[in-house]
Amino acid sequence: MEKLRKHIEEIIPITDEEFESIKPFFTIRRVLKNQYLIQQGDDARYEYIIMSGIFRVFYLDEDGKEHIVQFATENWWMSDYIAYFNQKQANLYVVCMEPGEVLCLTLEGREELSAVLHKMEHFFRIKLTKGFIALQQRIISLLSSNPQQRYKEFADLYPSLMQKIPKKYIAEYLGVSRETLSRLYSSNK
Amino acid sequence: MEKLRKHIEEIIPITDEEFESIKPFFTIRRVLKNQYLIQQGDDARYEYIIMSGIFRVFYLDEDGKEHIVQFATENWWMSDYIAYFNQKQANLYVVCMEPGEVLCLTLEGREELSAVLHKMEHFFRIKLTKGFIALQQRIISLLSSNPQQRYKEFADLYPSLMQKIPKKYIAEYLGVSRETLSRLYSSNK
DNA sequence: CGCGCGATTGAGTAATTTCAAATCTAGTGG
DNA sequence: CCACTAGATTTGAAATTACTCAATCGCGCG
């Protein structure tokens, strides 16, 4: 839980008392490799803050092909946010690639925290702002860069993930087939 | 300005007094067709809330090709958010396609409003949440749908824009050439 | 050692882009 | 009202890019 406090205080300092009131909203959960936190059809009851481990969030299309919405490691947030915020059934999957621990937060918890503690609403807003920017960057990248450039951008942005994640998932993140990705970096240095 | 109040109260009710304190943060600006609100290299001083008119936000790549980040009409927000939130120089362009009026808000204004009025921080958070979800939807669409499906999704989502916006910009939004887009709906009904 | 998963390679195919030209349309000025 | 123009759309054909499918290779783990 100390990690959570550090995480919050990267945005805004809080008192011991405040942190004590925040803690009960989060529950900790240990996750094993290949375990699913969310599957299509589930209620997306929680969003997860990652304490340790590596996860991927993906959409499975009608042809059974995976498309990766995001990777997530320490201090990242993840959920099927479309389902979570609208309290609908999940369309996405969240699965563990490297075992670890996550903190779970319900939407009611998030909203109550925001209502009761202005600082927490601020915290969530700032996190969302950063998330929003990151998504917009990715859209621009998808629209304007070819697969080769996108691969390079990804490698520059997330060097640590490059090491730890099978290339085929990176391909699914970039929106190319794994064969194409393989050819990109074998040919072009 | 009454429109602004209505816009805010779609999320959260405010008192007359509160609205009076909010108003001074916004300045109104009339915009002509083909006028640029932001150009690459500018300071992205403002975000804009659209009272009327139609706008597009786009990225111009090294080949001089446009890639549309978003369209915007009444009650939408727009800016080069990457530059705005980081207070860096803009990489994007914001240009008027149908004349109208916008409200302008600086980042300092946004932050001060958020700090002083918890309700406004709430308002911004909720708006960001919706924006975040929309961007994620678009990423999933870009990854998992072919141009034909994306075109249909766009038409379903924004039927009014279909009428008012030249097809070539829709192509740039969907990430296909205008020729390809043209062929899509000429062949496939 | 052998299995299973991931990565690579090759060949053929499908989709999209590019470039060029023709057509269409809305707005302007005579 | 008509002719003209600029921009938008469509069409055609060739070139490019990425995909699919299939086979092979490589490696870690039991």
Short mmCIF file of N, CA, C and O in Angstrom, two decimals, chain A residues 48 50 52-57 70-74 76-78 97 161 165:
data_model
loop_
_atom_site.label_atom_id
_atom_site.label_comp_id
_atom_site.label_asym_id
_atom_site.label_seq_id
_atom_site.Cartn_x
_atom_site.Cartn_y
_atom_site.Cartn_z
N TYR A 48 -7.78 -1.51 -12.32
CA TYR A 48 -6.66 -2.08 -11.59
C TYR A 48 -5.44 -1.18 -11.68
O TYR A 48 -5.12 -0.68 -12.76
N ILE A 50 -1.49 -1.37 -11.13
CA ILE A 50 -0.55 -2.46 -11.07
C ILE A 50 0.59 -2.16 -10.12
O ILE A 50 1.26 -1.14 -10.24
N SER A 52 2.86 -4.76 -9.43
CA SER A 52 3.96 -5.49 -10.07
C SER A 52 3.36 -6.43 -11.11
O SER A 52 2.17 -6.71 -11.10
N GLY A 53 4.22 -6.92 -12.01
CA GLY A 53 3.74 -7.80 -13.06
C GLY A 53 3.56 -7.06 -14.38
O GLY A 53 3.77 -5.86 -14.47
N ILE A 54 3.21 -7.83 -15.41
CA ILE A 54 2.94 -7.25 -16.73
C ILE A 54 1.62 -7.80 -17.24
O ILE A 54 1.35 -9.01 -17.13
N PHE A 55 0.84 -6.93 -17.82
CA PHE A 55 -0.49 -7.30 -18.30
C PHE A 55 -0.71 -6.79 -19.70
O PHE A 55 -0.02 -5.89 -20.17
N ARG A 56 -1.70 -7.39 -20.36
CA ARG A 56 -2.14 -6.80 -21.62
C ARG A 56 -3.66 -6.74 -21.64
O ARG A 56 -4.34 -7.59 -21.08
N VAL A 57 -4.14 -5.72 -22.31
CA VAL A 57 -5.57 -5.52 -22.49
C VAL A 57 -5.83 -5.64 -23.98
O VAL A 57 -5.18 -4.96 -24.78
N GLN A 70 -3.75 -1.95 -24.73
CA GLN A 70 -2.64 -1.41 -23.97
C GLN A 70 -1.87 -2.52 -23.27
O GLN A 70 -2.40 -3.58 -23.00
N PHE A 71 -0.59 -2.24 -23.02
CA PHE A 71 0.19 -3.03 -22.10
C PHE A 71 0.18 -2.29 -20.77
O PHE A 71 -0.10 -1.08 -20.73
N ALA A 72 0.49 -2.99 -19.71
CA ALA A 72 0.51 -2.31 -18.42
C ALA A 72 1.52 -2.96 -17.50
O ALA A 72 1.58 -4.18 -17.38
N THR A 73 2.33 -2.11 -16.87
CA THR A 73 3.26 -2.58 -15.85
C THR A 73 3.12 -1.67 -14.64
O THR A 73 2.17 -0.90 -14.56
N GLU A 74 4.06 -1.76 -13.76
CA GLU A 74 3.99 -1.05 -12.48
C GLU A 74 3.50 0.39 -12.60
O GLU A 74 4.00 1.15 -13.42
N TRP A 76 0.83 1.51 -13.74
CA TRP A 76 -0.14 1.78 -14.80
C TRP A 76 -1.53 1.39 -14.32
O TRP A 76 -1.69 0.58 -13.43
N TRP A 77 -2.47 1.98 -14.97
CA TRP A 77 -3.87 1.66 -14.70
C TRP A 77 -4.42 0.90 -15.86
O TRP A 77 -4.04 1.10 -17.02
N MET A 78 -5.36 0.03 -15.58
CA MET A 78 -5.97 -0.69 -16.70
C MET A 78 -7.35 -1.19 -16.31
O MET A 78 -7.66 -1.41 -15.15
N MET A 97 0.57 -11.40 -18.03
CA MET A 97 1.68 -12.01 -18.77
C MET A 97 2.86 -12.33 -17.86
O MET A 97 3.59 -13.29 -18.09
N LEU A 161 9.58 -2.58 -22.12
CA LEU A 161 8.60 -3.56 -22.59
C LEU A 161 9.15 -4.38 -23.75
O LEU A 161 8.82 -5.55 -23.91
N ILE A 165 8.30 -8.42 -23.58
CA ILE A 165 7.05 -8.83 -24.21
C ILE A 165 7.33 -9.53 -25.54
O ILE A 165 8.10 -9.03 -26.35
#
